[in-house]
Tab-separated table of C-alpha atoms in Angstrom:
chain	number	residue	atom	x	y	z
A	1	UNK	CA	-114.711	-46.063	-1.754
A	2	UNK	CA	-115.729	-49.404	-0.486
A	3	UNK	CA	-112.352	-49.913	0.419
A	4	UNK	CA	-111.837	-46.511	2.575
A	5	UNK	CA	-115.143	-48.084	4.000
A	6	UNK	CA	-112.910	-50.858	5.343
A	7	UNK	CA	-109.925	-49.290	6.550
A	8	UNK	CA	-111.004	-47.081	8.088
A	9	UNK	CA	-113.149	-49.114	10.780
A	10	UNK	CA	-109.885	-50.301	12.687
A	11	UNK	CA	-109.457	-46.420	13.549
A	12	UNK	CA	-113.149	-45.138	14.643
A	13	UNK	CA	-112.629	-48.589	17.094
A	14	UNK	CA	-109.674	-47.305	18.887
A	15	UNK	CA	-110.632	-43.890	18.133
A	16	UNK	CA	-114.581	-44.341	19.971
A	17	UNK	CA	-112.159	-46.036	22.932
A	18	UNK	CA	-110.146	-43.189	23.031
A	19	UNK	CA	-112.750	-41.514	23.755
A	20	UNK	CA	-114.659	-42.911	25.399
A	21	UNK	CA	-111.798	-43.140	28.400
A	22	UNK	CA	-111.107	-39.533	28.256
A	23	UNK	CA	-114.722	-38.189	27.368
A	24	UNK	CA	-116.476	-40.646	29.882
A	25	UNK	CA	-120.551	-39.830	29.647
A	26	UNK	CA	-119.354	-36.952	26.699
A	27	UNK	CA	-117.415	-39.551	24.497
A	28	UNK	CA	-121.292	-40.898	22.675
A	29	UNK	CA	-122.166	-37.181	20.641
A	30	UNK	CA	-118.585	-37.311	19.667
A	31	UNK	CA	-119.055	-40.897	18.473
A	32	UNK	CA	-122.349	-40.281	16.580
A	33	UNK	CA	-120.460	-37.971	14.846
A	34	UNK	CA	-117.423	-40.160	14.123
A	35	UNK	CA	-120.128	-42.756	13.005
A	36	UNK	CA	-121.840	-40.241	10.605
A	37	UNK	CA	-119.032	-38.880	9.135
A	38	UNK	CA	-118.840	-42.594	7.801
A	39	UNK	CA	-122.523	-43.025	7.352
A	40	UNK	CA	-124.172	-39.903	4.744
A	41	UNK	CA	-126.650	-38.537	6.251
A	42	UNK	CA	-126.476	-35.252	8.706
A	43	UNK	CA	-126.235	-36.721	11.957
A	44	UNK	CA	-128.708	-34.288	14.309
A	45	UNK	CA	-128.682	-36.177	18.225
A	46	UNK	CA	-131.051	-35.595	20.744
A	47	UNK	CA	-128.964	-36.155	23.689
A	48	UNK	CA	-129.087	-35.074	27.170
A	49	UNK	CA	-126.747	-35.836	30.488
A	50	UNK	CA	-128.946	-38.808	31.683
A	51	UNK	CA	-129.422	-40.240	28.042
A	52	UNK	CA	-125.524	-40.250	27.496
A	53	UNK	CA	-124.515	-41.545	31.028
A	54	UNK	CA	-126.862	-44.679	30.339
A	55	UNK	CA	-125.596	-45.352	26.337
A	56	UNK	CA	-121.721	-44.492	27.779
A	57	UNK	CA	-122.865	-48.145	29.162
A	58	UNK	CA	-123.147	-49.832	26.429
A	59	UNK	CA	-118.890	-49.189	26.357
A	60	UNK	CA	-118.891	-51.276	29.450
A	61	UNK	CA	-120.678	-54.060	29.312
A	62	UNK	CA	-118.995	-57.286	28.613
A	63	UNK	CA	-122.197	-60.063	27.534
A	64	UNK	CA	-124.910	-60.001	25.183
A	65	UNK	CA	-127.992	-59.342	27.966
A	66	UNK	CA	-126.371	-56.627	29.455
A	67	UNK	CA	-126.493	-55.069	25.612
A	68	UNK	CA	-129.673	-55.829	25.623
A	69	UNK	CA	-130.719	-54.414	28.457
A	70	UNK	CA	-129.795	-51.006	26.836
A	71	UNK	CA	-131.984	-51.438	23.734
A	72	UNK	CA	-134.530	-51.751	25.336
A	73	UNK	CA	-133.993	-49.417	27.510
A	74	UNK	CA	-133.770	-46.722	25.377
A	75	UNK	CA	-137.375	-45.082	24.249
A	76	UNK	CA	-135.950	-44.521	21.507
A	77	UNK	CA	-132.866	-43.172	18.889
A	78	UNK	CA	-131.364	-40.567	20.273
A	79	UNK	CA	-129.595	-40.256	16.773
A	80	UNK	CA	-130.816	-39.218	14.144
A	81	UNK	CA	-134.114	-41.248	15.618
A	82	UNK	CA	-132.560	-43.682	13.537
A	83	UNK	CA	-131.455	-47.274	15.128
A	84	UNK	CA	-129.102	-47.750	12.171
A	85	UNK	CA	-126.618	-44.457	13.469
A	86	UNK	CA	-127.273	-44.661	16.968
A	87	UNK	CA	-126.121	-49.220	15.851
A	88	UNK	CA	-122.854	-47.563	14.764
A	89	UNK	CA	-122.862	-45.479	16.767
A	90	UNK	CA	-122.938	-48.937	19.692
A	91	UNK	CA	-120.901	-50.793	17.624
A	92	UNK	CA	-117.812	-48.080	17.980
A	93	UNK	CA	-118.616	-47.906	21.697
A	94	UNK	CA	-118.643	-52.091	22.523
A	95	UNK	CA	-117.713	-54.065	18.734
A	96	UNK	CA	-118.284	-57.403	20.158
A	97	UNK	CA	-121.867	-56.777	22.049
A	98	UNK	CA	-123.818	-54.447	18.847
A	99	UNK	CA	-123.832	-55.184	15.739
A	100	UNK	CA	-124.404	-52.331	12.811
A	101	UNK	CA	-127.491	-52.160	11.723
A	102	UNK	CA	-129.008	-50.463	7.915
A	103	UNK	CA	-130.064	-50.778	4.682
A	104	UNK	CA	-128.237	-53.865	3.256
A	105	UNK	CA	-127.976	-55.387	6.453
A	106	UNK	CA	-131.872	-55.292	6.941
A	107	UNK	CA	-132.888	-56.267	2.949
A	108	UNK	CA	-130.192	-58.950	4.026
A	109	UNK	CA	-131.330	-59.934	7.039
A	110	UNK	CA	-135.297	-60.247	5.005
A	111	UNK	CA	-137.103	-56.575	6.526
A	112	UNK	CA	-138.090	-54.189	3.736
A	113	UNK	CA	-139.293	-50.842	4.159
A	114	UNK	CA	-138.134	-47.713	5.476
A	115	UNK	CA	-140.724	-48.268	8.259
A	116	UNK	CA	-139.810	-51.271	9.275
A	117	UNK	CA	-136.094	-50.439	9.736
A	118	UNK	CA	-136.634	-47.770	12.103
A	119	UNK	CA	-138.131	-49.939	14.814
A	120	UNK	CA	-136.275	-50.651	18.214
A	121	UNK	CA	-138.066	-53.622	17.978
A	122	UNK	CA	-136.184	-55.093	14.780
A	123	UNK	CA	-133.249	-53.813	15.788
A	124	UNK	CA	-133.156	-56.564	18.590
A	125	UNK	CA	-134.767	-58.893	16.770
A	126	UNK	CA	-131.653	-58.739	14.603
A	127	UNK	CA	-129.497	-58.239	17.503
A	128	UNK	CA	-131.085	-62.167	18.042
A	129	UNK	CA	-130.032	-63.122	15.107
A	130	UNK	CA	-126.597	-62.278	15.651
A	131	UNK	CA	-125.928	-64.037	19.116
A	132	UNK	CA	-127.639	-67.219	17.612
A	133	UNK	CA	-125.222	-67.510	14.444
A	134	UNK	CA	-121.832	-66.381	16.862
A	135	UNK	CA	-120.344	-70.220	16.465
A	136	UNK	CA	-121.143	-70.352	13.495
A	137	UNK	CA	-117.945	-71.326	11.322
A	138	UNK	CA	-118.793	-69.131	8.375
A	139	UNK	CA	-118.209	-66.079	11.322
A	140	UNK	CA	-114.514	-66.957	12.182
A	141	UNK	CA	-114.204	-67.389	8.409
A	142	UNK	CA	-114.485	-64.023	7.731
A	143	UNK	CA	-112.696	-63.298	10.805
A	144	UNK	CA	-109.336	-64.422	9.390
A	145	UNK	CA	-110.088	-63.532	5.734
A	146	UNK	CA	-109.499	-60.288	7.463
A	147	UNK	CA	-106.791	-60.352	9.127
A	148	UNK	CA	-104.877	-62.029	6.336
A	149	UNK	CA	-106.801	-59.884	3.671
A	150	UNK	CA	-106.402	-56.201	5.687
A	151	UNK	CA	-104.955	-57.322	8.513
A	152	UNK	CA	-106.655	-56.742	10.941
A	153	UNK	CA	-109.121	-58.545	13.698
A	154	UNK	CA	-112.599	-58.056	13.922
A	155	UNK	CA	-114.998	-59.724	16.510
A	156	UNK	CA	-117.755	-62.449	16.321
A	157	UNK	CA	-120.288	-59.559	15.725
A	158	UNK	CA	-118.569	-57.395	12.875
A	159	UNK	CA	-118.122	-60.968	11.306
A	160	UNK	CA	-121.499	-61.784	11.570
A	161	UNK	CA	-123.011	-58.733	10.512
A	162	UNK	CA	-120.466	-58.531	7.428
A	163	UNK	CA	-121.575	-61.501	5.832
A	164	UNK	CA	-124.966	-60.140	6.321
A	165	UNK	CA	-123.763	-56.596	4.670
A	166	UNK	CA	-121.717	-58.112	1.898
A	167	UNK	CA	-123.845	-61.493	0.525
A	168	UNK	CA	-127.501	-60.978	-1.172
A	169	UNK	CA	-128.371	-63.900	-1.600
A	170	UNK	CA	-126.832	-66.286	0.601
A	171	UNK	CA	-128.259	-66.837	3.889
A	172	UNK	CA	-127.664	-67.397	7.325
């Protein structure tokens, strides 16, 4: 299952990009289904046209502050009321800006408890943390390892998140 997780990632990014290009704001629910197909949770979402248009902006942002503004403007996550699910949708739309947030990452980030994982402020702290670590040599090392070992490139954001996803005791 883990190998499939690694191999399916670039296909999900490519699909998300193509879906954004072809469907515009209508892409958001489709990408949410892709993200939830990648994880073991049933999808429910609370999108309206304004919410979808707002989230579509995530596809085009090109800097951390703009990405942070998109997250800050949300009162709640429209994807299962979960920052985990929304982080994956945002990441598939724009892996250069939005890190994936899940229980393994949260644990290694020092967040325990289901309640804390569901807080927007914690996800924002995590986003800031990831962006503060992008220039570390270990991040570029993980990027190089992806190319040499699995044959595709990942963003610095994905590499940093992947470190937190895979390590247990070591911290950045």
